[in-house]
Amino acid sequence: MPSVPSEASEAGRRFVVEADGGSRGNPGPAGYGAVVLDPTTGETLAEAAEFIGVATNNVAEYKGLIAGLRAARELDPAARVRVRMDSKLVVEQMSGRWKIKHPDMKPLAAEAGRILPPSQVTYEWIPRERNKHADRLANEAMDAGKRGQRWEPSASTADLSASADAAAARVVGDQAAGAARARAALAGAGAVTSEAQAEAGPASVVVPVPAGGAAGRGASASARVLPTPLPDKPVETASASVSSSATVGWGASADLGAPATFVLLRHGETALTPAKRFSGSGGTDPELSAVGRGQAERAAAAFAERGTIEVIVSSPLRRCRETAAAVAGRLGLDVHIEEGLRETDFGAWEGLTFAEVRARYPDDLDAWLASAKAAPTGGGESFATVARRVAAARDRLVAAHPRRTVLAVTHVTPIKTLVRLALGAPPESLFRMELSAASVSAVAYYGDGNASVRLLNDTGHLR
């Protein structure tokens, strides 16, 4: 009679697989990196990386996953594997929560699913800054490919760089989060730390690493522009709304965890945009122009490359829905309409330039410029009315998506209003901000009611 295997041998070993992939151009020269770790000691057990030629960011991420799972299988085919990736798309699709819509992704997902029995593999999303080991491997592979060379494990510096990063700083967050933690420390709450985690993906070159890790590290991770994506575990608060009376400054209480981050994308150009004509929600609802469609595609490519967006919401107006659809098509996400994000109704001023309004309705224009409570001629909306509508939409979205990164495709006035409210600035500040077509801004909302403006009118992706 055969002996009964022990529980440990029956279950196999446990590994953490961390993977990442990148594309410089999306599509463009692409590569991936993967690492297999001991979950108890953090020891690197195997590394893998490869330059894969011209591909999209998502293809590179899936190939990284495949290589990481293969590396784990070579170490122990009975192992239970925890995959950690900063690609929300891959994690949600492989977990079965999101449909796989893109034809290029379906065979890659199927291949990844066949490497190990599904019962042995679980998936976890992590922020990008906790995935530096795999990120560096992917960048090393792309750098090698640019030189016409194959990635060589002996030249890799990813492991020690990741170890140095983890030792140097375990608290991750923007300046507002750091300040909140400092306030907590001053109040006697103690240091707030966040365990550094990483994720890796598969590669065609799998290199077992001796105990102690590889020698020498120093490669830098690729630059990131958009706010860091955040875990989707809900924040338990008494109220989900963003309080306008929240205590700010060094005397404020500690924040209640990672924020909900709104990435605010203004729609692309329409035929009315170049002449700076009033174009609100009471006019003709114009479509994107050819220039605007190009801007939307470039924004979509940038968001796909960075991989930080988890949810997409849009104004109901056509120019925003078209811009949002371009991004959603690249990310494989759905677009949710939020009525509160529509543009101001400019009444009789719709379609006119500022000079034309000045000539036709000088008294009404002067009143509008002097007071947020004054409405445009002909029954349009005042900025005070718009602010109440936008604030209500903000509160709904913060409550629905705590700790998540939400792309909100909207208009000039709603974006300026969200920034103004986050800063606690007066209504006249709306006239002192510039927002270009298809520009990106960002605001983070914390559980204690505080907000932090992270970005304003960024157009780097359009150049």
Coordinates of N, CA and C in Angstrom, one line a residue, residues 148-272:
G148 N 20.2 45.6 -29.6 CA 20.3 44.4 -30.5 C 20.9 43.2 -29.7
Q149 N 20.7 43.2 -28.4 CA 21.2 42.2 -27.6 C 20.1 41.4 -26.9
R150 N 20.4 40.3 -26.3 CA 19.5 39.5 -25.5 C 19.8 39.8 -24.0
W151 N 18.7 39.9 -23.3 CA 18.9 40.1 -21.8 C 19.7 39.0 -21.2
E152 N 20.7 39.5 -20.4 CA 21.6 38.5 -19.8 C 21.4 38.6 -18.3
P153 N 21.1 37.5 -17.6 CA 20.9 37.6 -16.1 C 22.2 38.0 -15.4
S154 N 23.3 37.7 -15.9 CA 24.6 38.1 -15.2 C 24.8 39.6 -15.1
A155 N 24.1 40.3 -16.1 CA 24.3 41.8 -16.1 C 23.1 42.5 -15.4
S156 N 22.1 41.7 -14.9 CA 20.9 42.3 -14.3 C 21.3 42.9 -12.9
T157 N 20.6 44.1 -12.7 CA 20.8 44.7 -11.4 C 19.4 44.9 -10.7
A158 N 18.4 44.2 -11.2 CA 17.0 44.5 -10.8 C 16.8 44.0 -9.3
D159 N 17.4 42.9 -9.0 CA 17.1 42.3 -7.6 C 17.6 43.2 -6.5
L160 N 18.9 43.6 -6.6 CA 19.4 44.4 -5.5 C 18.8 45.8 -5.4
S161 N 18.5 46.3 -6.6 CA 17.8 47.6 -6.6 C 16.5 47.5 -5.9
A162 N 15.7 46.5 -6.2 CA 14.4 46.3 -5.5 C 14.6 46.1 -4.0
S163 N 15.6 45.4 -3.6 CA 15.9 45.2 -2.2 C 16.3 46.5 -1.5
A164 N 17.1 47.3 -2.2 CA 17.5 48.6 -1.7 C 16.3 49.5 -1.5
D165 N 15.4 49.5 -2.5 CA 14.2 50.3 -2.4 C 13.3 49.9 -1.2
A166 N 13.2 48.6 -1.0 CA 12.3 48.1 0.1 C 12.9 48.5 1.4
A167 N 14.2 48.4 1.5 CA 14.9 48.8 2.8 C 14.9 50.3 3.0
A168 N 14.9 51.1 2.0 CA 15.0 52.5 2.1 C 13.7 53.1 2.5
A169 N 12.6 52.6 2.0 CA 11.3 53.3 2.3 C 10.2 52.3 2.1
R170 N 9.4 52.1 3.1 CA 8.2 51.2 3.0 C 6.9 52.0 3.0
V171 N 7.0 53.3 3.2 CA 5.8 54.1 3.2 C 5.6 54.7 1.8
V172 N 4.5 54.4 1.1 CA 4.3 54.8 -0.2 C 3.1 55.8 -0.3
G173 N 3.3 56.9 -0.9 CA 2.1 57.8 -1.0 C 2.6 59.2 -1.5
D174 N 1.7 60.1 -1.8 CA 2.1 61.4 -2.3 C 2.3 62.3 -1.1
Q175 N 2.6 63.6 -1.4 CA 2.9 64.5 -0.3 C 1.8 64.6 0.7
A176 N 0.6 64.6 0.3 CA -0.5 64.7 1.3 C -0.6 63.5 2.2
A177 N -0.4 62.3 1.6 CA -0.4 61.1 2.5 C 0.8 61.2 3.5
G178 N 2.0 61.6 3.0 CA 3.1 61.7 3.9 C 2.9 62.7 5.0
A179 N 2.3 63.8 4.6 CA 2.0 64.8 5.7 C 1.1 64.3 6.7
A180 N 0.1 63.5 6.3 CA -0.9 63.0 7.2 C -0.2 62.0 8.1
R181 N 0.7 61.2 7.6 CA 1.4 60.3 8.5 C 2.3 61.0 9.4
A182 N 2.9 62.1 9.0 CA 3.7 62.9 9.9 C 2.9 63.5 11.0
R183 N 1.6 63.9 10.7 CA 0.7 64.5 11.7 C 0.4 63.4 12.7
A184 N 0.2 62.2 12.2 CA -0.1 61.1 13.1 C 1.0 60.8 14.1
A185 N 2.2 60.9 13.5 CA 3.4 60.6 14.4 C 3.5 61.7 15.4
L186 N 3.3 63.0 15.0 CA 3.4 64.1 16.0 C 2.4 64.0 17.1
A187 N 1.2 63.4 16.7 CA 0.1 63.2 17.7 C 0.3 62.0 18.5
G188 N 1.4 61.2 18.3 CA 1.7 60.1 19.1 C 1.1 58.8 18.6
A189 N 0.6 58.8 17.3 CA 0.0 57.7 16.7 C 1.0 56.7 16.3
G190 N 2.2 57.1 16.1 CA 3.3 56.1 15.7 C 3.4 56.1 14.2
A191 N 4.4 55.5 13.7 CA 4.7 55.4 12.3 C 3.7 54.5 11.6
V192 N 3.3 54.9 10.4 CA 2.4 54.1 9.6 C 3.2 53.6 8.4
T193 N 3.3 52.3 8.3 CA 4.0 51.7 7.3 C 3.2 50.8 6.4
S194 N 3.7 50.6 5.2 CA 3.0 49.8 4.2 C 4.0 48.8 3.7
E195 N 3.7 47.5 3.9 CA 4.7 46.4 3.5 C 5.0 46.5 2.0
A196 N 6.2 46.6 1.7 CA 6.6 46.6 0.3 C 6.3 45.3 -0.4
Q197 N 5.6 45.4 -1.5 CA 5.3 44.2 -2.2 C 5.7 44.3 -3.7
A198 N 5.9 43.2 -4.4 CA 6.3 43.3 -5.8 C 5.5 42.3 -6.6
E199 N 5.6 42.4 -8.0 CA 4.9 41.5 -8.8 C 5.8 41.2 -10.0
A200 N 5.7 40.0 -10.5 CA 6.5 39.7 -11.7 C 5.8 38.9 -12.7
G201 N 6.3 38.8 -13.9 CA 5.7 38.0 -14.9 C 6.6 37.1 -15.6
P202 N 6.2 36.3 -16.6 CA 7.0 35.3 -17.3 C 8.0 35.9 -18.2
A203 N 9.0 35.1 -18.5 CA 10.0 35.5 -19.5 C 10.5 34.2 -20.1
S204 N 11.1 34.3 -21.3 CA 11.6 33.1 -22.0 C 12.9 32.6 -21.4
V205 N 13.6 33.5 -20.7 CA 14.8 33.2 -20.0 C 14.6 33.1 -18.6
V206 N 14.7 31.9 -18.0 CA 14.4 31.7 -16.6 C 15.7 31.3 -15.9
V207 N 16.0 32.1 -14.9 CA 17.3 32.0 -14.2 C 17.2 31.8 -12.7
P208 N 17.4 30.5 -12.3 CA 17.4 30.3 -10.8 C 18.5 31.2 -10.2
V209 N 18.2 31.8 -9.0 CA 19.1 32.7 -8.4 C 19.6 32.0 -7.1
P210 N 20.9 31.9 -6.9 CA 21.4 31.3 -5.7 C 21.0 32.1 -4.4
A211 N 21.0 31.4 -3.3 CA 20.7 32.0 -2.0 C 21.5 33.3 -1.9
G212 N 20.9 34.4 -1.4 CA 21.6 35.6 -1.2 C 21.3 36.6 -2.4
G213 N 20.8 36.1 -3.5 CA 20.4 37.0 -4.6 C 21.6 37.2 -5.6
A214 N 21.3 37.9 -6.6 CA 22.3 38.2 -7.6 C 23.2 39.3 -7.1
A215 N 24.4 39.4 -7.7 CA 25.3 40.5 -7.2 C 25.2 41.7 -8.0
G216 N 25.1 42.9 -7.3 CA 25.1 44.2 -8.0 C 23.8 44.5 -8.6
R217 N 23.2 45.7 -8.2 CA 22.0 46.2 -8.7 C 22.1 47.7 -8.9
G218 N 21.2 48.3 -9.8 CA 21.3 49.7 -9.9 C 20.4 50.3 -11.0
A219 N 19.7 49.4 -11.8 CA 18.9 49.9 -12.8 C 17.7 50.7 -12.3
S220 N 17.4 51.8 -13.0 CA 16.3 52.6 -12.5 C 15.0 52.2 -13.2
A221 N 13.9 52.4 -12.5 CA 12.6 52.0 -13.1 C 12.2 53.1 -14.0
S222 N 11.3 52.8 -15.0 CA 10.8 53.8 -15.9 C 10.0 54.8 -15.2
A223 N 10.0 56.1 -15.8 CA 9.3 57.2 -15.2 C 7.8 57.0 -15.3
R224 N 7.0 57.4 -14.3 CA 5.6 57.4 -14.4 C 5.0 58.8 -14.2
V225 N 3.9 59.1 -14.9 CA 3.4 60.4 -14.8 C 2.1 60.5 -14.0
L226 N 1.2 59.6 -14.2 CA -0.1 59.6 -13.6 C 0.0 59.2 -12.1
P227 N -1.0 59.6 -11.3 CA -1.0 59.1 -9.9 C -1.0 57.6 -9.8
T228 N -0.4 57.2 -8.7 CA -0.3 55.7 -8.5 C -1.7 55.1 -8.3
P229 N -1.9 54.0 -8.9 CA -3.2 53.3 -8.7 C -3.3 52.8 -7.3
L230 N -4.5 52.6 -6.8 CA -4.7 52.2 -5.4 C -5.5 51.0 -5.2
P231 N -5.3 50.3 -4.1 CA -6.1 49.1 -3.9 C -7.6 49.4 -3.8
D232 N -8.4 48.4 -4.1 CA -9.9 48.6 -4.1 C -10.6 48.1 -2.8
K233 N -9.8 47.9 -1.8 CA -10.5 47.6 -0.5 C -11.2 48.8 0.0
P234 N -12.5 48.8 0.4 CA -13.2 49.9 0.8 C -12.6 50.5 2.1
V235 N -12.8 51.9 2.2 CA -12.4 52.5 3.4 C -13.6 52.7 4.3
E236 N -13.5 52.2 5.5 CA -14.6 52.3 6.4 C -14.7 53.7 7.1
T237 N -15.6 54.5 6.7 CA -15.8 55.8 7.2 C -17.2 56.0 7.6
A238 N -17.4 57.0 8.5 CA -18.8 57.3 8.9 C -19.6 58.0 7.8
S239 N -18.9 58.7 6.9 CA -19.5 59.3 5.7 C -18.6 59.2 4.6
A240 N -19.1 58.9 3.4 CA -18.3 58.7 2.2 C -18.1 60.1 1.5
S241 N -18.8 61.1 1.9 CA -18.7 62.4 1.2 C -17.4 63.1 1.6
V242 N -16.9 64.0 0.7 CA -15.7 64.7 1.0 C -16.1 66.0 1.8
S243 N -15.7 66.1 3.0 CA -16.1 67.2 3.9 C -15.4 68.5 3.5
S244 N -16.2 69.5 3.4 CA -15.7 70.8 3.1 C -15.1 71.5 4.4
S245 N -15.4 70.9 5.5 CA -14.9 71.4 6.8 C -13.8 70.6 7.4
A246 N -13.2 69.7 6.6 CA -12.2 68.8 7.2 C -11.0 69.6 7.7
T247 N -10.5 69.2 8.8 CA -9.3 69.9 9.4 C -8.1 69.6 8.5
V248 N -7.4 70.7 8.1 CA -6.2 70.6 7.3 C -5.0 71.1 8.0
G249 N -3.8 70.9 7.4 CA -2.6 71.4 8.0 C -2.1 70.4 9.0
W250 N -1.1 70.8 9.8 CA -0.4 69.9 10.7 C -1.2 69.5 11.9
G251 N -2.3 70.2 12.1 CA -3.1 69.9 13.3 C -4.2 68.8 12.9
A252 N -4.3 68.4 11.7 CA -5.3 67.5 11.2 C -5.0 66.1 11.7
S253 N -6.1 65.3 11.8 CA -5.9 63.9 12.2 C -5.3 63.1 11.0
A254 N -4.8 61.9 11.3 CA -4.2 61.1 10.2 C -5.3 60.7 9.2
D255 N -4.9 60.5 8.0 CA -5.9 60.1 6.9 C -6.3 58.7 7.2
L256 N -7.3 58.3 6.5 CA -7.9 56.9 6.7 C -7.5 56.0 5.6
G257 N -6.3 56.1 5.2 CA -5.8 55.1 4.2 C -5.5 55.8 2.9
A258 N -5.3 54.9 1.9 CA -5.0 55.4 0.5 C -6.3 56.1 0.0
P259 N -6.0 57.1 -0.9 CA -7.2 57.9 -1.4 C -7.8 57.3 -2.6
A260 N -9.0 57.9 -2.9 CA -9.6 57.7 -4.2 C -9.0 58.8 -5.1
T261 N -8.5 58.4 -6.2 CA -7.8 59.3 -7.1 C -8.6 59.5 -8.4
F262 N -9.0 60.8 -8.7 CA -9.7 61.1 -9.9 C -8.7 61.7 -10.9
V263 N -8.5 61.0 -12.0 CA -7.7 61.4 -13.1 C -8.7 62.2 -14.0
L264 N -8.6 63.4 -14.2 CA -9.6 64.3 -14.9 C -9.1 64.6 -16.3
L265 N -9.7 64.0 -17.3 CA -9.4 64.2 -18.7 C -10.4 65.1 -19.4
R266 N -9.9 66.3 -19.8 CA -10.8 67.1 -20.6 C -11.0 66.4 -22.0
H267 N -12.1 66.5 -22.6 CA -12.4 65.9 -23.9 C -11.5 66.5 -25.0
G268 N -11.4 65.9 -26.1 CA -10.6 66.4 -27.2 C -11.3 67.6 -27.9
E269 N -10.7 68.2 -28.8 CA -11.2 69.3 -29.5 C -12.5 69.0 -30.3
T270 N -13.4 70.0 -30.4 CA -14.5 70.0 -31.4 C -14.3 71.1 -32.3
A271 N -15.2 71.3 -33.2 CA -15.1 72.4 -34.2 C -15.2 73.8 -33.5
L272 N -15.8 73.8 -32.3 CA -15.9 75.1 -31.5 C -14.7 75.4 -30.7

